[in-house]
PDB file of C-alpha atoms in Angstrom:
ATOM      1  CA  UNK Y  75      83.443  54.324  75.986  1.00  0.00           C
ATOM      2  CA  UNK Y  76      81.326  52.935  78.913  1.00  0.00           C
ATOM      3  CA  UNK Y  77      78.591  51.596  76.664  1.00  0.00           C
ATOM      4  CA  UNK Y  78      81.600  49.904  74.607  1.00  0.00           C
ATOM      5  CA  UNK Y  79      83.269  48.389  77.734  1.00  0.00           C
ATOM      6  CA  UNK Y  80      80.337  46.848  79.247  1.00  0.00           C
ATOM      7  CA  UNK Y  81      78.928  45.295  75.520  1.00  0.00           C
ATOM      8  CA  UNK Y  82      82.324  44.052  75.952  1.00  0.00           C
ATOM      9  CA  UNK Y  83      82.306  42.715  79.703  1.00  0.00           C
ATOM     10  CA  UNK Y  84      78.489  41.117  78.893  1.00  0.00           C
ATOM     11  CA  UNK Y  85      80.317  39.519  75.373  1.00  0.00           C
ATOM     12  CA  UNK Y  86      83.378  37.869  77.643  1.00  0.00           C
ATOM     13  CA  UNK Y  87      80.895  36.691  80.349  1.00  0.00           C
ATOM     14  CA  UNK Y  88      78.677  34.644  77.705  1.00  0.00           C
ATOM     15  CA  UNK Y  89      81.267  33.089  76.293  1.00  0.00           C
ATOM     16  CA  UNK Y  90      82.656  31.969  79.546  1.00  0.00           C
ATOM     17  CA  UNK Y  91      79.243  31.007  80.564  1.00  0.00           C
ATOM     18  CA  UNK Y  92      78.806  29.032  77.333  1.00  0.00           C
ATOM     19  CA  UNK Y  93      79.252  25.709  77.616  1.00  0.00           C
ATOM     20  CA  UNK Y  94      77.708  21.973  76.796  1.00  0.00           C
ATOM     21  CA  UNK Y  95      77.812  19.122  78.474  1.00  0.00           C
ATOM     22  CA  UNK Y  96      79.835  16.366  76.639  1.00  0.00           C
ATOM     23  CA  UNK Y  97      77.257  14.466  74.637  1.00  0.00           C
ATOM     24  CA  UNK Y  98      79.269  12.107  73.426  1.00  0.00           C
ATOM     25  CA  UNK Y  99      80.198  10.812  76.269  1.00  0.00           C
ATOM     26  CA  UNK Y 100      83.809  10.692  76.120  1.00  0.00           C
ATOM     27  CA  UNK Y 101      85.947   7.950  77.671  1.00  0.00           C
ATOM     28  CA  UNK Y 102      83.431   8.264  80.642  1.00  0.00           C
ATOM     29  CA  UNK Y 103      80.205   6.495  79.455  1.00  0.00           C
ATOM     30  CA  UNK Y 104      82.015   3.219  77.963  1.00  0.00           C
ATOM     31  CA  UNK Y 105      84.175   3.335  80.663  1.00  0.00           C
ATOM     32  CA  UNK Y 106      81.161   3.618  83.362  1.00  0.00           C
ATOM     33  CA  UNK Y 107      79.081   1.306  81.262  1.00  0.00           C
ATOM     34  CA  UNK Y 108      81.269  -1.499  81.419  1.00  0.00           C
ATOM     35  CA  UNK Y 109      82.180  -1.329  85.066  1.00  0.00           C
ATOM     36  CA  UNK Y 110      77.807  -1.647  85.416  1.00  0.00           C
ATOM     37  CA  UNK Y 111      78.027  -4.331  83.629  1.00  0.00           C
ATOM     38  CA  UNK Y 112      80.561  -6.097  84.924  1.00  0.00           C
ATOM     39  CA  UNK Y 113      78.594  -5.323  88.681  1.00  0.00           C
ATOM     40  CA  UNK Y 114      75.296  -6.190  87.538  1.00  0.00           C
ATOM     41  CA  UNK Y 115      76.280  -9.430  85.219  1.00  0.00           C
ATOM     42  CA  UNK Y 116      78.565 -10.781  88.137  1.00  0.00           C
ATOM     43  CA  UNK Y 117      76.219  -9.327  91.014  1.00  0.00           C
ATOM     44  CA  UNK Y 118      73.244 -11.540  89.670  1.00  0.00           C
ATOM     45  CA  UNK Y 119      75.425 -14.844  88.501  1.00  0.00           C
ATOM     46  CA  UNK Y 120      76.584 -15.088  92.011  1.00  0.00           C
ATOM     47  CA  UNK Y 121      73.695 -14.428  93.515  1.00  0.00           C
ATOM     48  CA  UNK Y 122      72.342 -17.405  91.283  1.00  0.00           C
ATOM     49  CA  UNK Y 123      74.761 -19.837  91.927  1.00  0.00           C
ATOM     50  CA  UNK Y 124      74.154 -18.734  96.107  1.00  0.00           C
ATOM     51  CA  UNK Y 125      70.903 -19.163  95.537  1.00  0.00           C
ATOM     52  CA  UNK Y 126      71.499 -22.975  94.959  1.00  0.00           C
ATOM     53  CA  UNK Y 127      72.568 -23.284  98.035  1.00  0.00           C
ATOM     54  CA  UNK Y 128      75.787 -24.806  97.535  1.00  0.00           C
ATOM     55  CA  UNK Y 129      79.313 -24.027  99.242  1.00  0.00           C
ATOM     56  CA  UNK Y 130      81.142 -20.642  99.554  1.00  0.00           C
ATOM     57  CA  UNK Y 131      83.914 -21.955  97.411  1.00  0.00           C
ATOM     58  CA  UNK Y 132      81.141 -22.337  94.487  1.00  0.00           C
ATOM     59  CA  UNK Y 133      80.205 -18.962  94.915  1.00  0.00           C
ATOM     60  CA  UNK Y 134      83.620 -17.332  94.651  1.00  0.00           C
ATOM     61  CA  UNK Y 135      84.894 -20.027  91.889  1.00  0.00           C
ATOM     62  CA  UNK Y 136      81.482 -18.654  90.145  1.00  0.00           C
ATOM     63  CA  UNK Y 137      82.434 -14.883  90.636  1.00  0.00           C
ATOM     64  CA  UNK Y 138      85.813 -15.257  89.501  1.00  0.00           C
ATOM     65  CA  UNK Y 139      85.015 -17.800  86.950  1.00  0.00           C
ATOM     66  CA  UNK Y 140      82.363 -14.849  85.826  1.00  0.00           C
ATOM     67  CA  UNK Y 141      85.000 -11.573  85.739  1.00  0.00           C
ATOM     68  CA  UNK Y 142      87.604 -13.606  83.438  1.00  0.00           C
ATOM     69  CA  UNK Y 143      84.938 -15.176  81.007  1.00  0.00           C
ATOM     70  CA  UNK Y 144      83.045 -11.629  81.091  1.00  0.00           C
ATOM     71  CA  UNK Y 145      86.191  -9.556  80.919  1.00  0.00           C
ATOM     72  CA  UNK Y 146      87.398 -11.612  78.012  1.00  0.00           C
ATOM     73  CA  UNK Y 147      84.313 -11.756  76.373  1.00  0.00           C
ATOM     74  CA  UNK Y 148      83.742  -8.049  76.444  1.00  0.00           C
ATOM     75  CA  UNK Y 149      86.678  -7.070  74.593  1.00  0.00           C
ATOM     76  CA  UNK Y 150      87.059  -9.549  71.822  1.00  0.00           C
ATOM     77  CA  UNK Y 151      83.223  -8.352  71.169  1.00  0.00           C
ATOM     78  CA  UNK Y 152      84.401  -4.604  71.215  1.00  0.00           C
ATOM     79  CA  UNK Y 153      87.666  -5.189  69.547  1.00  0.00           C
ATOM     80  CA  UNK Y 154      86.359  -7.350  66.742  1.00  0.00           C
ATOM     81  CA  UNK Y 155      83.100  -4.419  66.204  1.00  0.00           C
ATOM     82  CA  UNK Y 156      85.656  -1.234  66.410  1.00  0.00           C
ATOM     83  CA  UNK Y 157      87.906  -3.076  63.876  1.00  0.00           C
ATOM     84  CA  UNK Y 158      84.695  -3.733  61.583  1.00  0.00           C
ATOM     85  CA  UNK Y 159      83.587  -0.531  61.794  1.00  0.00           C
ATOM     86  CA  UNK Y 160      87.094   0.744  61.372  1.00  0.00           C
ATOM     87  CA  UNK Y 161      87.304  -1.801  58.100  1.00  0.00           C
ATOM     88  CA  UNK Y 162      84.023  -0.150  56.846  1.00  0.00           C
ATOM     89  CA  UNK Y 163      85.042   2.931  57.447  1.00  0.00           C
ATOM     90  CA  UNK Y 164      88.677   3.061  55.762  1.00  0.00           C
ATOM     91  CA  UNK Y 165      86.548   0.894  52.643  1.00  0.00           C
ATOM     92  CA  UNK Y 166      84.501   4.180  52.419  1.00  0.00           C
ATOM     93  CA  UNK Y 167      87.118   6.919  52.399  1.00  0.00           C
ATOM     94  CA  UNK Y 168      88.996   4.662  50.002  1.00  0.00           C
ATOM     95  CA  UNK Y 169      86.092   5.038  47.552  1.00  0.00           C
ATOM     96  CA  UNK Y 170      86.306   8.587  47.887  1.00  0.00           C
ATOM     97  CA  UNK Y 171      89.101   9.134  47.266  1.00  0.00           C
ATOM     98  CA  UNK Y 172      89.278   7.439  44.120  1.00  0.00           C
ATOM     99  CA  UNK Y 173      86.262   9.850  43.114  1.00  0.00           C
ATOM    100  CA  UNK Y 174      88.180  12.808  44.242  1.00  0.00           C
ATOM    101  CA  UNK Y 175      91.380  11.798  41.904  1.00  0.00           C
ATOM    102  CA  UNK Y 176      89.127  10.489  39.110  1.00  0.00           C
ATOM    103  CA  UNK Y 177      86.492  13.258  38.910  1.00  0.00           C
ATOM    104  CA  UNK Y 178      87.948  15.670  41.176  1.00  0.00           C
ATOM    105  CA  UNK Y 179      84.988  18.589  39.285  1.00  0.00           C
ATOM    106  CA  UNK Y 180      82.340  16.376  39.593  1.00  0.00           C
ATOM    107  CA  UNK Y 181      83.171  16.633  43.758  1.00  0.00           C
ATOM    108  CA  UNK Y 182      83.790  19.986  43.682  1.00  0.00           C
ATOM    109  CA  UNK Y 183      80.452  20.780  42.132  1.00  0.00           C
ATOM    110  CA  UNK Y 184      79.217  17.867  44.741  1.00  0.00           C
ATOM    111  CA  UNK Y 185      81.004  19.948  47.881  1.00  0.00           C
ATOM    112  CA  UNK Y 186      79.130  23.206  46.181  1.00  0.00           C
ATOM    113  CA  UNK Y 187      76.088  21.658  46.035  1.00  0.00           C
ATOM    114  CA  UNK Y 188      75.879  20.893  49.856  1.00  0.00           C
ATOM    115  CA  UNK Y 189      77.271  24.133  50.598  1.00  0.00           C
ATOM    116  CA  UNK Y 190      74.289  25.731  48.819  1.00  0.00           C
ATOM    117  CA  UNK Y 191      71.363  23.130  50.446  1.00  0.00           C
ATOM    118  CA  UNK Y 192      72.931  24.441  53.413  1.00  0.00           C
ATOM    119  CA  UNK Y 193      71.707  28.700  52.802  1.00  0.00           C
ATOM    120  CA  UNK Y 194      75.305  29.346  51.018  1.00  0.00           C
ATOM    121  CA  UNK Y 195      75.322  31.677  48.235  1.00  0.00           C
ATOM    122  CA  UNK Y 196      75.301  29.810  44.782  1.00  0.00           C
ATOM    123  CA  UNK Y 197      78.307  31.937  43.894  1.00  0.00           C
ATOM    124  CA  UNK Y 198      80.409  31.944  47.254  1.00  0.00           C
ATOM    125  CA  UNK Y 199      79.466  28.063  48.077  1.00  0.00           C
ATOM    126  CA  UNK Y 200      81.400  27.209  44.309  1.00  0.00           C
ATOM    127  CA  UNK Y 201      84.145  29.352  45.037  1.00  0.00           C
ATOM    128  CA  UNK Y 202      84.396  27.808  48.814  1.00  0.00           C
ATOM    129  CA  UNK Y 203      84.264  24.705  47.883  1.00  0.00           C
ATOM    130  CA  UNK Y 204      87.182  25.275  44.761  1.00  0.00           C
ATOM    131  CA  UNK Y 205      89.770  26.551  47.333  1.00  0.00           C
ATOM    132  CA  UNK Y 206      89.327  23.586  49.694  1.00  0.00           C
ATOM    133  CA  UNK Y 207      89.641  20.978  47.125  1.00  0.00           C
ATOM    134  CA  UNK Y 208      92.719  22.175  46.098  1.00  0.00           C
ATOM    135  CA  UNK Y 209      94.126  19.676  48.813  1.00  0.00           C
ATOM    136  CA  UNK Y 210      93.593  16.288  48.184  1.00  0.00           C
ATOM    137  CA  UNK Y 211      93.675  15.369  51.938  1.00  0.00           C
ATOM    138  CA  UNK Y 212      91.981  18.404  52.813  1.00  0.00           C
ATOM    139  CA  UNK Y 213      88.714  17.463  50.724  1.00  0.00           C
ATOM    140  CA  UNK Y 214      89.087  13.916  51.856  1.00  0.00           C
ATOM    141  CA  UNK Y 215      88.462  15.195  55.066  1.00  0.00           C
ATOM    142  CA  UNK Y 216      85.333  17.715  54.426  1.00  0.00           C
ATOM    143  CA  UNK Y 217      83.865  15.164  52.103  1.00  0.00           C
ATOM    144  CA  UNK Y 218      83.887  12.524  54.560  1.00  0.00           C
ATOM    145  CA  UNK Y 219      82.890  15.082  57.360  1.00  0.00           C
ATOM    146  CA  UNK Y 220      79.765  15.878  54.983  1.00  0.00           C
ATOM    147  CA  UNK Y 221      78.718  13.075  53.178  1.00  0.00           C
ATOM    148  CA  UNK Y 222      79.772  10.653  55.730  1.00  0.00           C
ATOM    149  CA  UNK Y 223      80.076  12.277  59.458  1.00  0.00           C
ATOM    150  CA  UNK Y 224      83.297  11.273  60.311  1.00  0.00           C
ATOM    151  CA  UNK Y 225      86.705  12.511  60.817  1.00  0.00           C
ATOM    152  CA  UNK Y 226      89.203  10.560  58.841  1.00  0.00           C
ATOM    153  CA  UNK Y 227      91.934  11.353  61.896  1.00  0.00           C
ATOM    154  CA  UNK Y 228      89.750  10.371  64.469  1.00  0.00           C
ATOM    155  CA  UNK Y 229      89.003   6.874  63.774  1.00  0.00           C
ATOM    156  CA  UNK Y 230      88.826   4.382  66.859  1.00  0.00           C
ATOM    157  CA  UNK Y 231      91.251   1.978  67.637  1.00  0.00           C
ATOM    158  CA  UNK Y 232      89.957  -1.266  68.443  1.00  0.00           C
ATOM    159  CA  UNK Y 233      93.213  -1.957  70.738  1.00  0.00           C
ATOM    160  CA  UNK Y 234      91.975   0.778  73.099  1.00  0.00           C
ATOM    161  CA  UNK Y 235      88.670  -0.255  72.787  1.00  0.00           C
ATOM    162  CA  UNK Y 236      89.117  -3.982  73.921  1.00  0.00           C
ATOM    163  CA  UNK Y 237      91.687  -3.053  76.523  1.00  0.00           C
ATOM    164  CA  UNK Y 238      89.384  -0.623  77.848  1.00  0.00           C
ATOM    165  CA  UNK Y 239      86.163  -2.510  77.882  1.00  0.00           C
ATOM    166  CA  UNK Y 240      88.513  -5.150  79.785  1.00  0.00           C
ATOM    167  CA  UNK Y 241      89.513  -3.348  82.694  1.00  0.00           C
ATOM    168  CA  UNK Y 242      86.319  -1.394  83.267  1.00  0.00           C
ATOM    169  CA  UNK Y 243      84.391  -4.524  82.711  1.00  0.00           C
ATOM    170  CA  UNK Y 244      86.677  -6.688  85.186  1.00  0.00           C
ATOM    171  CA  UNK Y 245      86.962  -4.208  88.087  1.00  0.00           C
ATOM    172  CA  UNK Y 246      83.153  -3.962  88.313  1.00  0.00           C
ATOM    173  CA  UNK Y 247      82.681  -7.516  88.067  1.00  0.00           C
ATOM    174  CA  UNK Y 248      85.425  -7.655  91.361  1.00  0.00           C
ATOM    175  CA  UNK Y 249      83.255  -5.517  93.593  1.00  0.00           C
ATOM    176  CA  UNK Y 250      80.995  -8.523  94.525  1.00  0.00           C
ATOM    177  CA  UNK Y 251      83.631 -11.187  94.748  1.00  0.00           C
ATOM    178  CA  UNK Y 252      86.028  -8.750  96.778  1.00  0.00           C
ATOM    179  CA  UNK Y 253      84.124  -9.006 100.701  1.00  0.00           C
ATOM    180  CA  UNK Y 254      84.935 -13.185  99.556  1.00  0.00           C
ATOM    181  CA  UNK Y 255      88.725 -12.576  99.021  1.00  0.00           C
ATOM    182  CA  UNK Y 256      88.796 -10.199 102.243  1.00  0.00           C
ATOM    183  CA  UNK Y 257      87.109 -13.160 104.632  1.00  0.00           C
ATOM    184  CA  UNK Y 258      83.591 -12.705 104.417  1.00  0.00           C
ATOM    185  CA  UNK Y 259      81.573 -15.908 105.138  1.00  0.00           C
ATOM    186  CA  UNK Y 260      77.951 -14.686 103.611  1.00  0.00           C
ATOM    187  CA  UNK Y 261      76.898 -13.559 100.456  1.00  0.00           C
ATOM    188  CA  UNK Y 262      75.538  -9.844 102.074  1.00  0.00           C
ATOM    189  CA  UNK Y 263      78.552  -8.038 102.262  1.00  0.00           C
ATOM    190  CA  UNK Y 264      78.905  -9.040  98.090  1.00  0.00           C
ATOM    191  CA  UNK Y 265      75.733  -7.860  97.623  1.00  0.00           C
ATOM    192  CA  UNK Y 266      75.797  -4.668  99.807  1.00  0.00           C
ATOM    193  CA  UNK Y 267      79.427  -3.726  97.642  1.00  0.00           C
ATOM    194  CA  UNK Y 268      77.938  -4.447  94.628  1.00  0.00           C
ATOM    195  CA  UNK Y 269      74.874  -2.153  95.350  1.00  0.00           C
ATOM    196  CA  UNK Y 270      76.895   0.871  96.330  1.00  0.00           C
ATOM    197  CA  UNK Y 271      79.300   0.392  93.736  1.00  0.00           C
ATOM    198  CA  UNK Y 272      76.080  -0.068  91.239  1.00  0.00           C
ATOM    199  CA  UNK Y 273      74.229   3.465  92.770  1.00  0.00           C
ATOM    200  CA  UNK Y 274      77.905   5.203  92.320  1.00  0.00           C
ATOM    201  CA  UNK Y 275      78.139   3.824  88.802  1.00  0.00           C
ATOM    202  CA  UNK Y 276      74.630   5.790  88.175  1.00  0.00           C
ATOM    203  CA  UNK Y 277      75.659   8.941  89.998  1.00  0.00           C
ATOM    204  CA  UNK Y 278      78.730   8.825  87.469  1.00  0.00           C
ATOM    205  CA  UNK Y 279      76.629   8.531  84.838  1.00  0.00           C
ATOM    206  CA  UNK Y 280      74.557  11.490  85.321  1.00  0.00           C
ATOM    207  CA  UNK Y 281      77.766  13.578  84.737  1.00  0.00           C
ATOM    208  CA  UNK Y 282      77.039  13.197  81.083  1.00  0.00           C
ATOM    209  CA  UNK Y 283      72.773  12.785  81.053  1.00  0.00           C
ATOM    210  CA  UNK Y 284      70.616  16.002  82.414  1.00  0.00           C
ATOM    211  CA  UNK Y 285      69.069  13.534  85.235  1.00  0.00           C
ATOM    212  CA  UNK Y 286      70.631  14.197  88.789  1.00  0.00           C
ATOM    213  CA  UNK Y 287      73.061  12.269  90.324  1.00  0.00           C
ATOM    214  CA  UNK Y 288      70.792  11.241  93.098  1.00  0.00           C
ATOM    215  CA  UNK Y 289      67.979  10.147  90.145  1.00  0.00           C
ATOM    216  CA  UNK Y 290      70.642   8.077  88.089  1.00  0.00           C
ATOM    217  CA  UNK Y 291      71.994   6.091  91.484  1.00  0.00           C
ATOM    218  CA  UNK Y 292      68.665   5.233  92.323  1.00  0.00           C
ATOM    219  CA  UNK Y 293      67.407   3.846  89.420  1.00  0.00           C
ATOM    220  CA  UNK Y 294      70.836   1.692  88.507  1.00  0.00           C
ATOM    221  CA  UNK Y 295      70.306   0.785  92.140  1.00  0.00           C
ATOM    222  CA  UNK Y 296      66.827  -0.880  91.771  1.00  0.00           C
ATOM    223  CA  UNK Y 297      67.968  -2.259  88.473  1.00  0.00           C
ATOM    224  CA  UNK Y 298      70.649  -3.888  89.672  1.00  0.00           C
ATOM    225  CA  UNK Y 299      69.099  -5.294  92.365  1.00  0.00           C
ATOM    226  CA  UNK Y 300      65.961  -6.140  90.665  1.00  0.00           C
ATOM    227  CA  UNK Y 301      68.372  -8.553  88.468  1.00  0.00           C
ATOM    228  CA  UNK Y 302      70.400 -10.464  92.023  1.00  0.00           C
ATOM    229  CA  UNK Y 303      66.702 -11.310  93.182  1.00  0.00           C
ATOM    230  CA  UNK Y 304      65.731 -12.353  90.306  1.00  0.00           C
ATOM    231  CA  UNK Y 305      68.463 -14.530  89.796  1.00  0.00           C
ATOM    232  CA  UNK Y 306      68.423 -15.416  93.254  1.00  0.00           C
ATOM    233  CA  UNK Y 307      64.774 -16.951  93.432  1.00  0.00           C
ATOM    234  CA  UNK Y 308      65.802 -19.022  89.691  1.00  0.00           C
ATOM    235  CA  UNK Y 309      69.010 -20.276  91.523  1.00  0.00           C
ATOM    236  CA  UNK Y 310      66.927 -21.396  94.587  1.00  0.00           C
ATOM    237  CA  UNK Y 311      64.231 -22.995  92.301  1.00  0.00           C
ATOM    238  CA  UNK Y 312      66.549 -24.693  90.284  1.00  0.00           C
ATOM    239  CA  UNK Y 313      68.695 -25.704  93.200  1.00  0.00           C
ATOM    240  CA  UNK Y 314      65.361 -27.344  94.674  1.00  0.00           C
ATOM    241  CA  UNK Y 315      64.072 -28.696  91.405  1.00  0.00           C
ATOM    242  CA  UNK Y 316      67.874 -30.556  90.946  1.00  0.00           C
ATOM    243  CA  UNK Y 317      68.808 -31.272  94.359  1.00  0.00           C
TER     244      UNK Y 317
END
């Protein structure tokens, strides 16, 4: 009774112990992503335009002028590749399902046929795959799971796409105009914003990568500010070269 008990305990602690990390991604990684690249895109166009050397006023028309043309552009992009791919997608399961309603054994013996590639018995994989085809919509679904490796009911919407890519896009690309709107007179408070709000963007980030959080900060740090000098140093030549 012991012996049973504790094979028992051991059993319920491994499967509470059990888990993944999401590798996917989720909602976070899009919604992280875009927020870095609003930061970094903004970050370095108004460090640019400052490094011109022209008036305050340039630099926050530039920054704000940046968010709305970035925030815009980010989700007619996503919203016009989510529909595509949505299109494509729909096209596909259209064609199978034709082949499922005009040679419904030929897809049986198709959904066997995997089954058995896969280490299933010859004789169970057949019989498997005749009870699930006796649904249309259920072999829609494992067809397109197998051949194609996607879930019919689990398409993405390109609304929530675009809307999404919007607002994480736009509220990064605020950070470095913000210390502007708030009264600051110099372009280091923008920058300094921008660079926390970049290293926080890459601690996020690490949530769903095996790096640390400390690792992933760092290096979206560096990057980010790798691209403001940069862009800084172009703005200042070009400023000289035109002025």
């Amino acid at each position: 009774m012991a012996i049973i008990e504790t094979e028992a305990t051991l059993h319920e602690a491994h499967r509470d112990n059990h888990t993944h990390r999401d590798v996917n991604g989720g909602w976070l990684r899009p919604a992280v992503f875009g927020a870095m690249d609003g930061l970094v895109s903004n970050l370095a166009l108004m460090t640019g335009v400052a490094g011109g050397a022209v008036s305050q006023q340039t630099v926050v028309l530039s920054g704000l002028a940046g968010l709305a043309a970035g925030a815009f552009s980010m989700a007619a992009g996503e919203y016009t590749s989510v529909a595509s791919q949505r299109e494509l997608v729909e096209a596909e399961l259209d064609v199978e399902r034709r082949e499922l309603r005009k040679h419904p054994k030929d897809e049986e013996a198709e959904l066997a046929a995997l089954y058995e590639a896969r280490g299933v018995e010859p004789g169970l994989a057949r019989e498997v795959a005749r009870q699930l085809s006796k649904d249309p919509e259920q072999a829609l679904e494992i067809h397109a799971r197998e051949e194609l490796g996607i879930d019919p009911g689990d398409l993405p919407s390109p609304t929530v796409a675009a809307v999404s890519s919007f607002g994480s896009f736009a509220l990064g690309a605020l950070l470095p105009v913000l210390p502007y709107l708030l009264g600051a007179s110099s372009l280091w408070p923008a920058v300094l914003l921008a660079l926390l709000g970049l290293f926080l963007c890459g601690a996020v980030v690490a949530k769903v990568t095996a790096r640390s959080w400390w690792y992933s900060g760092l290096r979206q740090l560096a990057l980010g500010g790798a691209a403001a000098g940069v862009t800084y140093a172009l703005g200042a030549l070009f400023g000289t070269a035109l002025g």
